[in-house]
Every structure is written in structure tokens, then in C-alpha cells.
mmCIF file of C-alpha atoms in Angstrom:
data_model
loop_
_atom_site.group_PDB
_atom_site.id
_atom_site.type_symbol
_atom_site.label_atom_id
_atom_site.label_comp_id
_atom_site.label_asym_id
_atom_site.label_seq_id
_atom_site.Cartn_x
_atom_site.Cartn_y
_atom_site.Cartn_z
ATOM 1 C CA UNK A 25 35.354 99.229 -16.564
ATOM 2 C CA UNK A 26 36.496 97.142 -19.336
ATOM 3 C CA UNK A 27 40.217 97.257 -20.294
ATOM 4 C CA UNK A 28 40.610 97.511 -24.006
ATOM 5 C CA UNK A 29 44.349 98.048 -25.557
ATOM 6 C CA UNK A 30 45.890 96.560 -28.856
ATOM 7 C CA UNK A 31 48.744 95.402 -26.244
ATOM 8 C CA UNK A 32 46.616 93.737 -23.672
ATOM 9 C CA UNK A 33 44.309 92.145 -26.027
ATOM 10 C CA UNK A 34 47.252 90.716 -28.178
ATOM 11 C CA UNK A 35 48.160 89.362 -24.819
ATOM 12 C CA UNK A 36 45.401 88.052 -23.636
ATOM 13 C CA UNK A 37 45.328 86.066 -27.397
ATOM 14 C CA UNK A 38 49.120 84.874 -26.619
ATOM 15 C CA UNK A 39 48.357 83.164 -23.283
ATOM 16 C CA UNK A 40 45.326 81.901 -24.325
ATOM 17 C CA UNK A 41 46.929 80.099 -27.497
ATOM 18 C CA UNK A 42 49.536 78.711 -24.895
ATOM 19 C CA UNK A 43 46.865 77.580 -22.113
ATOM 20 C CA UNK A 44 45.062 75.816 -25.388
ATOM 21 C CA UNK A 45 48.640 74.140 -26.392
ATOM 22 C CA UNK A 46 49.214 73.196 -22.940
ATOM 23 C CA UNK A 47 45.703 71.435 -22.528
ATOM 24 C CA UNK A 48 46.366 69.766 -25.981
ATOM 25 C CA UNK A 49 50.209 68.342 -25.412
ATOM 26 C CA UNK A 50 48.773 67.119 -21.922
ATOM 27 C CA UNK A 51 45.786 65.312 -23.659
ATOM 28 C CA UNK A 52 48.029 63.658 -26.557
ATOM 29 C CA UNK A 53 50.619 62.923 -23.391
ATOM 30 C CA UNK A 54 47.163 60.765 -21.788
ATOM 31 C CA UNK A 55 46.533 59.318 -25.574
ATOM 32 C CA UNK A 56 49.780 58.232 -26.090
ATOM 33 C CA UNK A 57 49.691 56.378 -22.542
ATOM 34 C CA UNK A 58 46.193 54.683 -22.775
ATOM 35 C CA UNK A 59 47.460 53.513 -26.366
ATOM 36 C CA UNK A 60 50.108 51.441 -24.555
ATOM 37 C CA UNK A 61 47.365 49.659 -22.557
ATOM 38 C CA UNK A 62 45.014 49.821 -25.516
ATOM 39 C CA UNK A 63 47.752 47.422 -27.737
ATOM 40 C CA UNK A 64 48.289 45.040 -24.067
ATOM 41 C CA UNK A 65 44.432 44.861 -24.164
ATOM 42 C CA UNK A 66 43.775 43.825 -27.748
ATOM 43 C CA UNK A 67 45.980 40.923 -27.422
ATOM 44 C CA UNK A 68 44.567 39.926 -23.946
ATOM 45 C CA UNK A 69 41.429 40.026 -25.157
ATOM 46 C CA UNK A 70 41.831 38.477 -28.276
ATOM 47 C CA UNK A 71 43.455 35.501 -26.695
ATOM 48 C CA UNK A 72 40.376 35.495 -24.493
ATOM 49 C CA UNK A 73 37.814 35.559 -26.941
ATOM 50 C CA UNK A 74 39.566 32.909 -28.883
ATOM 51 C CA UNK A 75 39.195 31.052 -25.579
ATOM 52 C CA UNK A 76 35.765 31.482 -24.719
ATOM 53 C CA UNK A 77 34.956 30.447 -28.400
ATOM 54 C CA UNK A 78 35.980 26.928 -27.863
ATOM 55 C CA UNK A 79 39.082 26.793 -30.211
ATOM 56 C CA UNK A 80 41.825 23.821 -28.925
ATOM 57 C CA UNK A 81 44.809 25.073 -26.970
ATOM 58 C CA UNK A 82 46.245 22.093 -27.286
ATOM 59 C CA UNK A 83 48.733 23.204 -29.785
ATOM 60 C CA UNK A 84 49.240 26.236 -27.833
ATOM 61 C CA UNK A 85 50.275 24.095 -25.084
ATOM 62 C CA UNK A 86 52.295 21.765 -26.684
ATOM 63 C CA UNK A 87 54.648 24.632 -27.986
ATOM 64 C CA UNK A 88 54.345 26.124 -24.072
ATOM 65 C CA UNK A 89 55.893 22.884 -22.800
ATOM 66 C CA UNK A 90 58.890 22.879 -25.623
ATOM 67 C CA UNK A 91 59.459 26.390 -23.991
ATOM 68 C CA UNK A 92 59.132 25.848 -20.582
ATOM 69 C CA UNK A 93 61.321 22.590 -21.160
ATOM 70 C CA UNK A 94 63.839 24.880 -22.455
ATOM 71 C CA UNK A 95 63.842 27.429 -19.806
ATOM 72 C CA UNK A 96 64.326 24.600 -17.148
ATOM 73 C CA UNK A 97 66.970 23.041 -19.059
ATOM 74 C CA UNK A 98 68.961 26.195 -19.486
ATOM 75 C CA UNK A 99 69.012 26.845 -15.331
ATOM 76 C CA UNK A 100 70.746 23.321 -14.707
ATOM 77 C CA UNK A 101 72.627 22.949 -17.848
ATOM 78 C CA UNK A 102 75.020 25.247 -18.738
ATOM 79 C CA UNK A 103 76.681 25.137 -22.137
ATOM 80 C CA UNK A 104 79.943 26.511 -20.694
ATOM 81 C CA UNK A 105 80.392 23.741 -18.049
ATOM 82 C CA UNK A 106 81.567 20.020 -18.558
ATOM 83 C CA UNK A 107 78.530 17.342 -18.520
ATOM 84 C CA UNK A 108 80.321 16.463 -14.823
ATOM 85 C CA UNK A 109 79.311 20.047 -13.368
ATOM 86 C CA UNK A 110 75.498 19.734 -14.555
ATOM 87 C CA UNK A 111 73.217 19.590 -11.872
ATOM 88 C CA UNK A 112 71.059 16.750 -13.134
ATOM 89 C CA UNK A 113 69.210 16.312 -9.958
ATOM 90 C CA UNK A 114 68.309 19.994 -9.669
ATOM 91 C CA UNK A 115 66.859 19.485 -13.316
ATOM 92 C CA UNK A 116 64.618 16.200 -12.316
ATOM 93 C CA UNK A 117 63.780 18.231 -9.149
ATOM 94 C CA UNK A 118 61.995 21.002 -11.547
ATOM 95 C CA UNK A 119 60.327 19.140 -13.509
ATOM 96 C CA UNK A 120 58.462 17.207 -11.035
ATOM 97 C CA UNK A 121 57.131 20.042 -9.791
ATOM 98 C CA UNK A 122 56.509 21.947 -12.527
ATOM 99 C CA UNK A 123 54.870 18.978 -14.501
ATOM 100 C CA UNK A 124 54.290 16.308 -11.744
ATOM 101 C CA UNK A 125 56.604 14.063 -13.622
ATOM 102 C CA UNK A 126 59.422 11.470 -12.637
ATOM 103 C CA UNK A 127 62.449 10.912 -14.728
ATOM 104 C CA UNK A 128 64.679 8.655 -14.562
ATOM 105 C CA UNK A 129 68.222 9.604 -14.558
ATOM 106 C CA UNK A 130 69.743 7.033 -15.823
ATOM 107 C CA UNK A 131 67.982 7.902 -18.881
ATOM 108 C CA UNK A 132 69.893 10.940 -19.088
ATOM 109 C CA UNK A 133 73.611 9.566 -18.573
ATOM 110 C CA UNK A 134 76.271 10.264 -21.508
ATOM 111 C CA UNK A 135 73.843 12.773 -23.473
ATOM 112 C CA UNK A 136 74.391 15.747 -24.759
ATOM 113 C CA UNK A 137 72.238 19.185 -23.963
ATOM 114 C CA UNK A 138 69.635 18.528 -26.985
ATOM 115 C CA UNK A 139 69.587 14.674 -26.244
ATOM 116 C CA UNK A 140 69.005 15.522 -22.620
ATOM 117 C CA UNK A 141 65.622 17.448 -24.065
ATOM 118 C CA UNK A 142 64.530 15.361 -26.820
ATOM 119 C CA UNK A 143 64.591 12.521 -23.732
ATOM 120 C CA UNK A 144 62.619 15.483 -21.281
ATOM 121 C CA UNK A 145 60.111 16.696 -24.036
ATOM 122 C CA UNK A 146 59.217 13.155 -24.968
ATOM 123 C CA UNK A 147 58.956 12.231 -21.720
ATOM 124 C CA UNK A 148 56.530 15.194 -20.709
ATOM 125 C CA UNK A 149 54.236 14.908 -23.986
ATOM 126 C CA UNK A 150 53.544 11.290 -23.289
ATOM 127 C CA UNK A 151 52.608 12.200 -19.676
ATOM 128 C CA UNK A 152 50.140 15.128 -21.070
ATOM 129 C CA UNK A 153 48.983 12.424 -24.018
ATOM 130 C CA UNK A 154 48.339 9.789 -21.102
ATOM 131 C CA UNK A 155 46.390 12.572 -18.890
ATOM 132 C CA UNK A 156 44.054 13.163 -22.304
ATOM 133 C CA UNK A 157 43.775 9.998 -22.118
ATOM 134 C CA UNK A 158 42.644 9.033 -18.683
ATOM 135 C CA UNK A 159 39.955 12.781 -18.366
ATOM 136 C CA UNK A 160 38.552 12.147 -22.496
ATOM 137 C CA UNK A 161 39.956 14.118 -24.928
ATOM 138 C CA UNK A 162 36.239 16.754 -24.526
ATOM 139 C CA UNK A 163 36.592 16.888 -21.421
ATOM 140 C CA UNK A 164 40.878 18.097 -21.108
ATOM 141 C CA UNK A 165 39.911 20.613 -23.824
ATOM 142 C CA UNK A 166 37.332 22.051 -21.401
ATOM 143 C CA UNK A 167 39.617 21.943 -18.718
ATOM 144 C CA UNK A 168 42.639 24.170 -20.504
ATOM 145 C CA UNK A 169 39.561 26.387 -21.364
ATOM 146 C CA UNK A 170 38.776 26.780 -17.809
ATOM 147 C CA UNK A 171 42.547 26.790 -16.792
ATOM 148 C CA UNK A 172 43.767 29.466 -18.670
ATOM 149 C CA UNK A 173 40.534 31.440 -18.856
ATOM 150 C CA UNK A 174 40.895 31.818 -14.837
ATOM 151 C CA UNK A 175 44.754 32.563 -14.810
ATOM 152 C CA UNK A 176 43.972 35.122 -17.989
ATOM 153 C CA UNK A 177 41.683 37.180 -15.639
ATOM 154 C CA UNK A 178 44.170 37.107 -12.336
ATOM 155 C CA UNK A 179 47.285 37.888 -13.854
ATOM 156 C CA UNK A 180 45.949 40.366 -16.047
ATOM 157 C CA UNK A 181 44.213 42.149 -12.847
ATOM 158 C CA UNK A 182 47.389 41.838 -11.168
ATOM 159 C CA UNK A 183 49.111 43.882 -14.317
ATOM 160 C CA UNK A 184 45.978 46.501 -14.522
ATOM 161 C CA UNK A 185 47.493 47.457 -11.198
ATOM 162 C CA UNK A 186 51.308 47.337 -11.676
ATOM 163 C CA UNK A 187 50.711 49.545 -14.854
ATOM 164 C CA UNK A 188 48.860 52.576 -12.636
ATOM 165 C CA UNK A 189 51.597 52.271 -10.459
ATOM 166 C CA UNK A 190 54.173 52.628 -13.042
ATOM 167 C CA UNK A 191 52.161 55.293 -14.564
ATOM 168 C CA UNK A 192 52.184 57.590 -11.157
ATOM 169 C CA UNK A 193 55.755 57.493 -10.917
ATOM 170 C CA UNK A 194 56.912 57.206 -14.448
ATOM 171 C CA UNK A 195 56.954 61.443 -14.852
ATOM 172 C CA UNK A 196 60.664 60.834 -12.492
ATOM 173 C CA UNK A 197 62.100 59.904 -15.094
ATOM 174 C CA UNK A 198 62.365 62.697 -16.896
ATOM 175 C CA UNK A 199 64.653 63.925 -13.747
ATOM 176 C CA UNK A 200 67.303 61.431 -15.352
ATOM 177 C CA UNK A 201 66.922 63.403 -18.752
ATOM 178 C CA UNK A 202 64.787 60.289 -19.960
ATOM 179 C CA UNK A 203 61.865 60.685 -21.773
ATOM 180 C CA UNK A 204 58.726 59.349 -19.951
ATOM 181 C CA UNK A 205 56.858 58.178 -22.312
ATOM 182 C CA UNK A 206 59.387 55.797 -23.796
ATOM 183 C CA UNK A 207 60.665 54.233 -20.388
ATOM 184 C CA UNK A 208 56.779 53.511 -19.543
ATOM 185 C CA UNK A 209 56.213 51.412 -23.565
ATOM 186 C CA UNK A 210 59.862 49.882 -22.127
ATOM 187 C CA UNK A 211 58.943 48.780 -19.269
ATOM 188 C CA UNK A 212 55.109 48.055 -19.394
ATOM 189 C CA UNK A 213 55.912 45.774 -22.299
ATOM 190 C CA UNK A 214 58.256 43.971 -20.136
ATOM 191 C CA UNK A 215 56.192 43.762 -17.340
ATOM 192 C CA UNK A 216 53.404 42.613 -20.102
ATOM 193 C CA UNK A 217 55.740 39.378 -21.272
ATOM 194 C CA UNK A 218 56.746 38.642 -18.225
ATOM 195 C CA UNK A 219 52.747 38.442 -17.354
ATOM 196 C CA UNK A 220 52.563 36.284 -20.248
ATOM 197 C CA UNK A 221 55.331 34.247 -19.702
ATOM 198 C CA UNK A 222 53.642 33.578 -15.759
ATOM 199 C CA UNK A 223 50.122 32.720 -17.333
ATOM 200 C CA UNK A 224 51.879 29.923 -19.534
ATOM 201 C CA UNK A 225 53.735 28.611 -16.647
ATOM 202 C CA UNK A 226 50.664 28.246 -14.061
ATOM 203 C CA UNK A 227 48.665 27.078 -16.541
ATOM 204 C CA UNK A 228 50.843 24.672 -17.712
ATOM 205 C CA UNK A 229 51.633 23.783 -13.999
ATOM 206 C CA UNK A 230 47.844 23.261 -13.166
ATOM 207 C CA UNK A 231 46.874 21.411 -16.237
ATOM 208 C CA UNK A 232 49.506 18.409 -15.160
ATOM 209 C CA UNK A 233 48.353 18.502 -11.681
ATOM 210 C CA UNK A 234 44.764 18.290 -12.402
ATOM 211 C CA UNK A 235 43.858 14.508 -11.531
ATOM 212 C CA UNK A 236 40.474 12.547 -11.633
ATOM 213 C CA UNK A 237 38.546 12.096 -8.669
ATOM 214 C CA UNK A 238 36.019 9.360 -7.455
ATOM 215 C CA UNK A 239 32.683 11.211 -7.607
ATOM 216 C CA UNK A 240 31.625 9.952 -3.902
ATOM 217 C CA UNK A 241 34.733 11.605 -2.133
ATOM 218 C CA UNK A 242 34.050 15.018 -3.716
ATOM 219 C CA UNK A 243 31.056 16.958 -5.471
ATOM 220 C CA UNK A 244 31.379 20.198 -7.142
ATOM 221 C CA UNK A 245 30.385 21.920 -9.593
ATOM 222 C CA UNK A 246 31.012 19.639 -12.299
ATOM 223 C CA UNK A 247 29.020 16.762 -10.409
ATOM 224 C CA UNK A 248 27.052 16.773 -13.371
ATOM 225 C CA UNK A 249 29.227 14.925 -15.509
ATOM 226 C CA UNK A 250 30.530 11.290 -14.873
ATOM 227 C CA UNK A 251 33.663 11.979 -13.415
ATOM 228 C CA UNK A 252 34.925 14.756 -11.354
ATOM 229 C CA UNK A 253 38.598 16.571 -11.287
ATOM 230 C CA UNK A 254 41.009 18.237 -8.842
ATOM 231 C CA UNK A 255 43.840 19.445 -7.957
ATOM 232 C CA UNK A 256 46.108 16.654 -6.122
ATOM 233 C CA UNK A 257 46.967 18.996 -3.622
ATOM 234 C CA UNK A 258 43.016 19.564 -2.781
ATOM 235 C CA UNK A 259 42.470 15.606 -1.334
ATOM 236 C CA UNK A 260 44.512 16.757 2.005
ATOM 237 C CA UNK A 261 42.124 15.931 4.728
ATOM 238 C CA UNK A 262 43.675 18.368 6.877
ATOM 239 C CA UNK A 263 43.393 21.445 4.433
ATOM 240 C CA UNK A 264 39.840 20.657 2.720
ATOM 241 C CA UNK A 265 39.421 24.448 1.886
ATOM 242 C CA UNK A 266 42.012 24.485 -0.607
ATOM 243 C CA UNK A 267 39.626 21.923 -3.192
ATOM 244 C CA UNK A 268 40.385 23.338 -6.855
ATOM 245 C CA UNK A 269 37.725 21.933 -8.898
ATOM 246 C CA UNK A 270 38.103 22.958 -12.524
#
């Protein structure tokens, strides 16, 4: 038998209406959240396609190593600290391995801070000038391509996943009377520069390591071309699986 009352009809209509608002603040909730990842994407992407389409990163790269020059600097250098407290060997120490470099540091005795990176950034721009040099400037603008293309896709994999995993546990916050929402476009766009800030520095990293090989001690898949390229690290006898032809 079917139930009909001005009350329970007017209720039925009430809950309804709040079900319907429920559904719809929980569907904006998931907009609002994919938007974060949508604006992360664009720029991915768009540094991607600008990639793929063959446009030089060599300016790009250029303004990465004044950066990354900077950022080494200011771990060994304090500004607070008398030039006799530096750790000047700590500093040479980074920047061979970050850009397989040796400095002399005599070179460096009686500067000041910015001396002590005009001396470093020249330094490092003539060694990435002198590796043009030695691959052909085609063929290094390939290899940045291929560089960066490759680190693009891993770290941004890598972030895919951190981001779901900040999303499943981001609702806690709201325990801490903090709005959800806001601490995950916080945090995700850390985690995002920080992503961005790794890609730069491995990429950078790998470009100054990559070295030309003798075509008869390795073939690969660039065996087409007149001269081949690895990693330094990859002509270890001992460890032949870890050959990073680029």
C-alpha cells in the first residue's frame, strides 16, 4: 500500500535534496583535487612536448647550472662564517661529482663568495662548451633531448604515485581542524618542485658524464651514427649491465 502524507512526502523531498547536495559537494571535492594534478600535468607536458619538438635546451641548461652552482655553493659557504671556516674541499668534492669536473683550489684562495662562483660557473660552462665540442653541437642537442625526455617520464611516474598516496591520507587532516583540500595544493606543489628541482639535477648530472666511446668496444643503438656515447661509469668490465647508451 502506498504511503501518501503532505508530511512524509515533504520529507522524502528534504532528504532527497540533501542526498543530491551530498553527491554534488563530494563531486566538486574530486574536481577540485584532479584540478591540482590537471595544472602539474599541463606544465609536464608542455615541457615535454616542447622537448619532443626539437627546440634547444641549451639555454635551459645553462641557467640549470647557474642554479645548481648556487645551491652547491650555499652548502659549503656560509655567509655567516669567516673565509677560514669554509669548507673548500667539501665544495670541489661536489662538484666533481655532480659535473665530473676538477678545480683547482688554488684558484679559489683570497676570494670572496661571488668571486668563488664567477671562478666555478666559468669553470663548468667551459667544460659543457668543450663536451659540445668533442660529441658536435647536433648531436649534444639530441642527447639533452634524450636525457631529459627519459628523466621527465621517471620522475614524473615516481610523483603520479606519491600524489595517490597523499591523496588517501590527506582527509586526516581535517582531524587537526585543517582543511584538506588546501594542505594537499600545499604539499603536492612542493612535492611537484622538488620533482622538478631532481629532474634538473640528474639531468644535468648525466649530461656531464656522458663521454664518447670508440665504436668497436661498444654497439648500441646509436651504432648508426659515427660515433657512439656512454656513460663513464658503463666501461666497467666487471659491471657490463649497467651500459647507458643515450
Amino acid at each position: 500500500q502506498v504511503i501518501e502524507h503532505p508530511w512524509v512526502t515533504k520529507s522524502i523531498e528534504i532528504a532527497q535534496r540533501r542526498v543530491e547536495q551530498h553527491n554534488f559537494e563530494i563531486r566538486k571535492q574530486l574536481l577540485d583535487y584532479d584540478n591540482v594534478m590537471n595544472k602539474q600535468r599541463e606544465v609536464i607536458y608542455g615541457q615535454r612536448r616542447s622537448t619532443l619538438e626539437g627546440a634547444s635546451l641549451k639555454e635551459e641548461i645553462v641557467d640549470i647550472i647557474d642554479k645548481v652552482v648556487g645551491d652547491i655553493l650555499a652548502m659549503y659557504i656560509n655567509d655567516n662564517t669567516s673565509a677560514e671556516e669554509w669548507d673548500i674541499a667539501g665544495l670541489i668534492s661536489a662538484l666533481k661529482l655532480k659535473f665530473d669536473i676538477e678545480i683547482d683550489s688554488s684558484k679559489l684562495q683570497n676570494l670572496n663568495k661571488a668571486q668563488i662562483k664567477e671562478e666555478i660557473y666559468k669553470d663548468v660552462i667551459e667544460a659543457y662548451e668543450g663536451k659540445e665540442r668533442s660529441l658536435g653541437t647536433d648531436m649534444m642537442r639530441h642527447l639533452e633531448r634524450m636525457v631529459f625526455l627519459q628523466i621527465i617520464d621517471i620522475k614524473w611516474k615516481d610523483h603520479l604515485y606519491a600524489m595517490d598516496y597523499l591523496r588517501e591520507g590527506i582527509g586526516l587532516r581535517a582531524v587537526g581542524q585543517r582543511d584538506p583540500l588546501v594542505e594537499y595544493k600545499r604539499e603536492g606543489f612542493e612535492m611537484f618542485s622538488q620533482m622538478i628541482t631532481v629532474i634538473e639535477e640528474e639531468a644535468i648530472e648525466t649530461i656531464f658524464r656522458i663521454q664518447a666511446a670508440k665504436p668497436e668496444r661498444f654497439r648500441g643503438v646509436f651504432s648508426s651514427v659515427s660515433q657512439e656515447f656512454l656513460h663513464p661509469e658503463a666501461t666497467r668490465p666487471e659491471r657490463p649491465q649497467e651500459n647507458i647508451v643515450t
